[in-house]
Coordinates of C-alpha atoms and ligand atoms in Angstrom, one line a residue:
X1 CA -64.3 -30.8 58.4
X2 CA -63.0 -29.5 55.0
X3 CA -59.4 -29.1 54.0
X4 CA -58.9 -25.4 53.7
X5 CA -57.2 -24.4 50.4
X6 CA -54.5 -21.9 51.4
X7 CA -54.4 -19.5 48.4
X8 CA -51.7 -17.4 50.0
X9 CA -49.4 -20.3 50.4
X10 CA -50.1 -21.6 46.9
X11 CA -49.7 -18.1 45.4
X12 CA -46.4 -17.7 47.2
X13 CA -45.2 -21.1 45.8
X14 CA -46.3 -20.2 42.3
X15 CA -44.7 -16.8 42.5
X16 CA -41.4 -18.5 43.5
X17 CA -41.6 -20.6 40.3
X18 CA -42.4 -17.5 38.3
X19 CA -39.4 -15.6 39.8
X20 CA -37.2 -18.6 38.8
X21 CA -38.6 -18.4 35.3
X22 CA -37.9 -14.6 35.1
X23 CA -34.3 -15.1 36.2
X24 CA -33.8 -17.9 33.6
X25 CA -35.3 -15.8 30.8
X26 CA -33.0 -12.8 31.7
X27 CA -29.9 -15.0 31.9
X28 CA -30.6 -16.8 28.6
X29 CA -32.0 -14.0 26.5
X30 CA -31.5 -10.7 28.2
X31 CA -35.2 -10.1 28.1
X32 CA -36.8 -8.8 31.4
X33 CA -40.6 -9.3 31.4
X34 CA -42.3 -5.9 31.6
X35 CA -45.9 -5.1 32.6
X36 CA -47.6 -1.7 32.0
X37 CA -50.6 -0.9 34.1
X38 CA -52.9 1.9 33.2
X39 CA -55.4 3.4 35.6
X40 CA -57.8 6.2 34.8
X41 CA -59.5 8.2 37.5
X42 CA -59.3 7.9 41.3
X43 CA -61.3 4.8 42.2
X44 CA -59.6 3.9 45.5
X45 CA -60.1 0.1 45.1
X46 CA -58.5 0.3 41.7
X47 CA -55.6 2.3 43.1
X48 CA -55.0 -0.5 45.7
X49 CA -55.1 -3.2 43.0
X50 CA -52.6 -1.3 40.8
X51 CA -50.2 -0.7 43.7
X52 CA -50.4 -4.5 44.5
X53 CA -49.6 -5.4 40.9
X54 CA -46.6 -3.1 40.8
X55 CA -45.3 -4.6 44.1
X56 CA -45.9 -8.1 42.8
X57 CA -43.9 -7.4 39.6
X58 CA -41.0 -6.1 41.7
X59 CA -41.1 -9.2 43.9
X60 CA -40.6 -11.6 41.0
X61 CA -38.0 -9.5 39.3
X62 CA -40.2 -8.0 36.5
X63 CA -40.1 -4.5 35.2
X64 CA -43.3 -2.4 35.5
X65 CA -44.7 0.9 34.5
X66 CA -47.8 2.5 36.0
X67 CA -49.7 5.2 34.2
X68 CA -52.0 7.1 36.5
X69 CA -54.3 9.2 34.2
X70 CA -56.9 11.8 35.3
X71 CA -60.6 11.0 34.9
X72 CA -60.8 13.6 32.2
X73 CA -58.6 11.5 29.9
X74 CA -60.1 11.1 26.4
X75 CA -60.6 8.0 24.4
X76 CA -58.1 9.3 21.9
X77 CA -55.4 9.9 24.6
X78 CA -55.9 6.5 26.1
X79 CA -55.8 4.8 22.6
X80 CA -52.6 6.7 21.8
X81 CA -51.0 5.4 25.0
X82 CA -52.0 1.8 24.4
X83 CA -50.7 2.0 20.8
X84 CA -47.4 3.4 22.0
X85 CA -47.1 0.5 24.6
X86 CA -48.0 -2.0 21.9
X87 CA -44.8 -1.0 20.1
X88 CA -42.6 -0.8 23.2
X89 CA -40.2 -3.8 23.4
X90 CA -39.7 -3.3 27.1
X91 CA -43.4 -4.0 27.7
X92 CA -44.8 -7.6 27.3
X93 CA -48.1 -7.1 29.1
X94 CA -50.6 -4.2 29.0
X95 CA -53.3 -4.1 31.6
X96 CA -56.0 -1.4 31.6
X97 CA -57.6 -1.4 35.1
X98 CA -61.3 -1.7 34.9
X99 CA -63.8 -0.2 35.4
X100 CA -62.9 2.9 33.3
X101 CA -64.8 6.1 34.2
X102 CA -67.5 7.2 31.8
X103 CA -67.7 8.0 28.9
X104 CA -64.6 5.9 28.1
X105 CA -65.4 2.8 26.0
X106 CA -63.8 -0.2 27.7
X107 CA -64.4 -2.6 24.9
X108 CA -62.9 -0.3 22.4
X109 CA -59.7 0.2 24.5
X110 CA -59.3 -3.6 25.2
X111 CA -59.6 -4.2 21.4
X112 CA -56.7 -1.8 20.9
X113 CA -54.3 -3.9 23.0
X114 CA -52.0 -6.1 20.9
X115 CA -53.4 -9.6 21.6
X116 CA -49.9 -10.8 22.3
X117 CA -49.7 -8.3 25.2
X118 CA -53.3 -8.8 26.4
X119 CA -52.3 -10.4 29.7
X120 CA -55.8 -10.0 31.2
X121 CA -57.1 -12.1 28.2
X122 CA -60.2 -10.0 28.0
X123 CA -60.0 -9.3 24.2
X124 CA -62.4 -11.0 21.8
X125 CA -59.3 -12.6 20.2
X126 CA -58.0 -14.2 23.4
X127 CA -61.5 -15.1 24.5
X128 CA -62.0 -16.9 21.2
X129 CA -58.6 -18.7 21.7
X130 CA -59.8 -19.9 25.1
X131 CA -63.0 -21.3 23.5
X132 CA -60.9 -23.5 21.0
X133 CA -58.5 -24.5 23.7
X134 CA -55.4 -23.0 22.0
X135 CA -54.3 -20.2 24.3
X136 CA -51.3 -18.3 25.5
X137 CA -53.1 -16.4 28.2
X138 CA -55.9 -17.4 30.5
X139 CA -58.1 -14.8 32.3
X140 CA -56.3 -14.5 35.6
X141 CA -59.1 -15.4 38.1
X142 CA -60.3 -18.6 36.4
X143 CA -56.7 -19.6 35.8
X144 CA -56.0 -19.0 39.5
X145 CA -58.9 -21.3 40.4
X146 CA -57.5 -24.1 38.1
X147 CA -54.1 -23.7 39.7
X148 CA -55.6 -24.0 43.2
X149 CA -57.3 -27.2 42.1
X150 CA -54.1 -28.6 40.6
X151 CA -51.9 -27.7 43.5
X152 CA -54.4 -29.2 45.9
X153 CA -54.3 -32.5 44.0
X154 CA -58.0 -32.2 43.0
X155 CA -58.7 -34.1 39.7
X156 CA -61.3 -32.4 37.5
X157 CA -61.6 -35.0 34.8
X158 CA -65.0 -36.7 34.8
X159 CA -66.3 -34.6 37.8
X160 CA -69.6 -32.9 37.9
X161 CA -68.6 -29.2 37.9
X162 CA -71.1 -26.4 38.5
X163 CA -70.1 -22.7 38.0
X164 CA -72.5 -20.1 39.4
X165 CA -72.1 -16.9 37.5
X166 CA -71.6 -16.3 33.8
X167 CA -69.6 -13.0 33.5
X168 CA -67.1 -12.7 30.7
X169 CA -64.2 -12.3 33.2
X170 CA -65.0 -15.2 35.6
X171 CA -68.0 -17.5 35.0
X172 CA -67.8 -18.2 31.3
X173 CA -64.0 -18.7 31.0
X174 CA -64.1 -20.7 34.2
X175 CA -66.6 -23.1 32.7
X176 CA -64.5 -23.4 29.6
X177 CA -61.3 -24.2 31.6
X178 CA -63.1 -26.9 33.6
X179 CA -64.4 -28.3 30.3
X180 CA -60.9 -28.3 28.8
X181 CA -59.9 -30.3 32.0
X182 CA -62.6 -32.8 31.1
X183 CA -65.1 -31.8 33.7
X184 CA -68.9 -32.2 33.0
X185 CA -69.9 -28.5 33.3
X186 CA -73.1 -26.7 34.2
X187 CA -73.3 -22.9 34.2
X188 CA -75.9 -21.2 36.5
X189 CA -77.0 -17.6 36.5
X190 CA -79.7 -15.3 37.9
X191 CA -82.4 -17.0 35.7
X192 CA -81.5 -20.6 36.7
X193 CA -84.5 -22.3 38.2
X194 CA -84.1 -24.5 41.3
X195 CA -80.5 -23.3 41.8
X196 CA -80.0 -25.4 44.9
X197 CA -80.9 -28.6 43.0
X198 CA -78.2 -27.9 40.5
X199 CA -75.5 -26.8 43.0
X200 CA -76.2 -30.0 45.1
X201 CA -75.1 -32.1 42.1
X202 CA -71.6 -30.5 42.0
X203 CA -68.5 -32.4 42.9
X204 CA -66.7 -29.1 42.2
X205 CA -68.7 -25.9 42.8
X206 CA -67.2 -22.6 41.7
X207 CA -69.2 -19.5 42.8
X208 CA -68.7 -16.1 41.3
X209 CA -71.9 -14.0 41.7
X210 CA -71.0 -11.1 44.0
X211 CA -73.6 -11.7 46.7
X212 CA -72.3 -12.1 50.3
X213 CA -72.7 -15.6 51.9
X214 CA -75.3 -16.6 49.2
X215 CA -74.5 -20.3 48.9
X216 CA -75.5 -22.1 52.1
X217 CA -74.8 -25.6 53.4
X218 CA -78.1 -27.0 52.2
X219 CA -77.1 -26.1 48.6
X220 CA -73.9 -28.2 48.7
X221 CA -73.3 -31.9 48.4
X222 CA -71.5 -33.8 51.2
X223 CA -67.8 -34.0 50.1
X224 CA -67.9 -31.3 47.4
X225 CA -65.0 -29.1 46.6
X226 CA -66.2 -25.5 47.0
X227 CA -64.3 -22.6 45.4
X228 CA -65.5 -19.1 46.4
X229 CA -64.5 -16.4 44.0
X230 CA -66.7 -13.7 45.5
X231 CA -65.3 -10.6 47.2
X232 CA -67.9 -8.6 49.0
X233 CA -67.5 -5.9 51.7
X234 CA -69.7 -6.3 54.7
X235 CA -71.2 -3.3 56.5
X236 CA -68.3 -3.5 59.1
X237 CA -65.8 -3.3 56.2
X238 CA -64.7 -7.0 56.4
X239 CA -64.3 -8.9 53.2
X240 CA -66.6 -11.9 52.7
X241 CA -67.2 -14.4 49.9
X242 CA -70.3 -15.6 48.0
X243 CA -70.3 -18.8 50.1
X244 CA -71.5 -18.9 53.7
X245 CA -68.3 -20.5 55.1
X246 CA -69.8 -21.4 58.5
X247 CA -72.6 -23.7 57.0
X248 CA -70.7 -25.0 53.9
X249 CA -67.3 -25.8 55.4
X250 CA -68.6 -28.8 57.5
X251 CA -70.0 -30.5 54.4
X252 CA -67.2 -29.7 51.9
X253 CA -64.1 -31.8 51.4
X254 CA -62.1 -28.8 50.3
X255 CA -63.0 -25.1 50.5
X256 CA -61.3 -21.7 49.8
X257 CA -61.6 -19.0 52.4
X258 CA -62.2 -15.4 51.7
X259 CA -59.9 -13.6 52.1
X260 CA -56.9 -15.9 51.4
X261 CA -58.3 -18.2 48.8
X262 CA -58.8 -17.2 45.2
X263 CA -57.8 -13.5 45.7
X264 CA -54.0 -14.0 46.0
X265 CA -54.0 -16.2 42.8
X266 CA -55.4 -13.5 40.5
X267 CA -52.3 -11.3 40.5
X268 CA -50.1 -14.4 40.5
X269 CA -51.7 -15.5 37.2
X270 CA -51.2 -12.0 35.8
X271 CA -47.5 -12.4 36.5
X272 CA -47.6 -15.8 34.8
X273 CA -49.2 -14.4 31.7
X274 CA -46.6 -11.6 31.6
X275 CA -43.8 -14.1 31.8
X276 CA -45.4 -16.2 29.1
X277 CA -45.7 -13.1 26.8
X278 CA -42.0 -12.2 27.4
X279 CA -40.9 -15.8 26.7
X280 CA -42.9 -15.7 23.4
X281 CA -41.4 -12.3 22.6
X282 CA -37.8 -13.6 23.2
X283 CA -38.5 -16.6 21.0
X284 CA -39.9 -14.5 18.2
X285 CA -37.0 -12.0 18.3
X286 CA -34.4 -14.7 18.3
X287 CA -36.0 -16.2 15.2
X288 CA -35.9 -12.9 13.3
Ligands
NDP301 P1 -70.7 -10.0 37.6 O1 -71.6 -9.1 38.4 O2 -70.2 -9.5 36.3 O3 -71.5 -11.3 37.3 C1 -72.3 -11.9 38.3 C2 -72.9 -13.2 37.8 O4 -73.6 -13.8 38.9 C3 -73.9 -13.0 36.7 O5 -73.7 -13.9 35.7 C4 -75.3 -13.1 37.4 O6 -76.3 -13.7 36.5 C5 -74.9 -14.1 38.5 N1 -75.9 -14.0 39.6 C6 -76.2 -12.9 40.2 N2 -77.1 -13.2 41.2 C7 -77.4 -14.5 41.1 C8 -78.2 -15.4 41.8 N3 -79.0 -15.0 42.7 N4 -78.2 -16.7 41.4 C9 -77.4 -17.2 40.4 N5 -76.6 -16.4 39.7 C10 -76.6 -15.0 40.1 O7 -69.6 -10.4 38.6 P2 -68.1 -11.0 38.3 O8 -68.1 -12.3 37.7 O9 -67.2 -9.9 37.8 O10 -67.6 -11.2 39.9 C11 -68.3 -12.1 40.7 C12 -67.7 -12.0 42.1 O11 -66.3 -12.4 42.0 C13 -67.7 -10.6 42.7 O12 -67.9 -10.8 44.1 C14 -66.3 -10.1 42.4 O13 -65.9 -9.1 43.4 C15 -65.5 -11.4 42.6 N6 -64.3 -11.3 41.8 C16 -63.2 -11.8 42.5 C17 -61.9 -11.8 41.9 C18 -60.8 -12.3 42.7 O14 -59.6 -12.0 42.3 N7 -61.0 -13.1 43.7 C19 -61.8 -11.3 40.5 C20 -63.0 -11.0 39.8 C21 -64.2 -11.0 40.5 P3 -76.8 -12.9 35.2 O15 -75.8 -13.1 34.2 O16 -78.1 -13.7 34.9 O17 -77.1 -11.5 35.6

């Protein structure tokens, strides 16, 4: 029987720590951390994420602004808004909710965000900083996974870590963070041969592929720590991960459920990044 890593409880604990940090910053410097969230079009899932982000900001005492723009918004209009927010001292984090409707160019918009306000850490600048291990912001989902490991007392150093998935927002930065924590890291993807042979080597297995219940018990080593990043909707509307919980849980030493595992950590780390940015802003302005 595995220990279930309770992402909701850990997220709530970390948000408490962030709320304390926000309060301290306001008292000591008068700076209230502020997050601007931009959503373009009417993707219902994105609208839910944006509402949750606004509520989460309020809960930890942060200021937030939400810009809901029509799907007809042009690249120039969106760029203007980002440039205005770059200069706005009330705003320390700018998040453009992805995906953007076509024909908007996501990469171009992300490149417009001031790197010091790029709290999603998706820009080439912040991605590069993660590569060299000198970073202010970590991409929220991989950072959330690292926090779950840390708060569960799971040591990464020297462990065989396997990440399944190599996207720019989850798999690649996840592998880099495990490497910085001194894990021995293997990255798998859709062209990996004999995937089960590789995943069975993992002491720590992180799965982010977007395929419901794909990793089964026979693909996991006895006693492995299994982190399921996947979020997939079943035909009945229920949320499920990339890991087949029923067959993997009996073999794992620790496992994250879906929902209630990695999911609650993502917004938590966004709040953490916004606080970090506001602290950096307060430090810079006090030096000037
Ligand atoms: P992407 O679709 O961008 O990437 C999926 C990756 O999985 C690719 O690298 C792909 O390989 C790999 N892959 C696909 N099929 C297989 C296979 N059969 N065997 C091995 N590897 C495979 O997805 P994301 O990284 O954006 O998201 C992954 C999952 O995580 C999704 O379910 C998403 O909803 C969830 N997610 C959850 C978050 C949270 O807060 N909990 C946040 C972000 C994402 P290749 O590169 O070769 O195509």
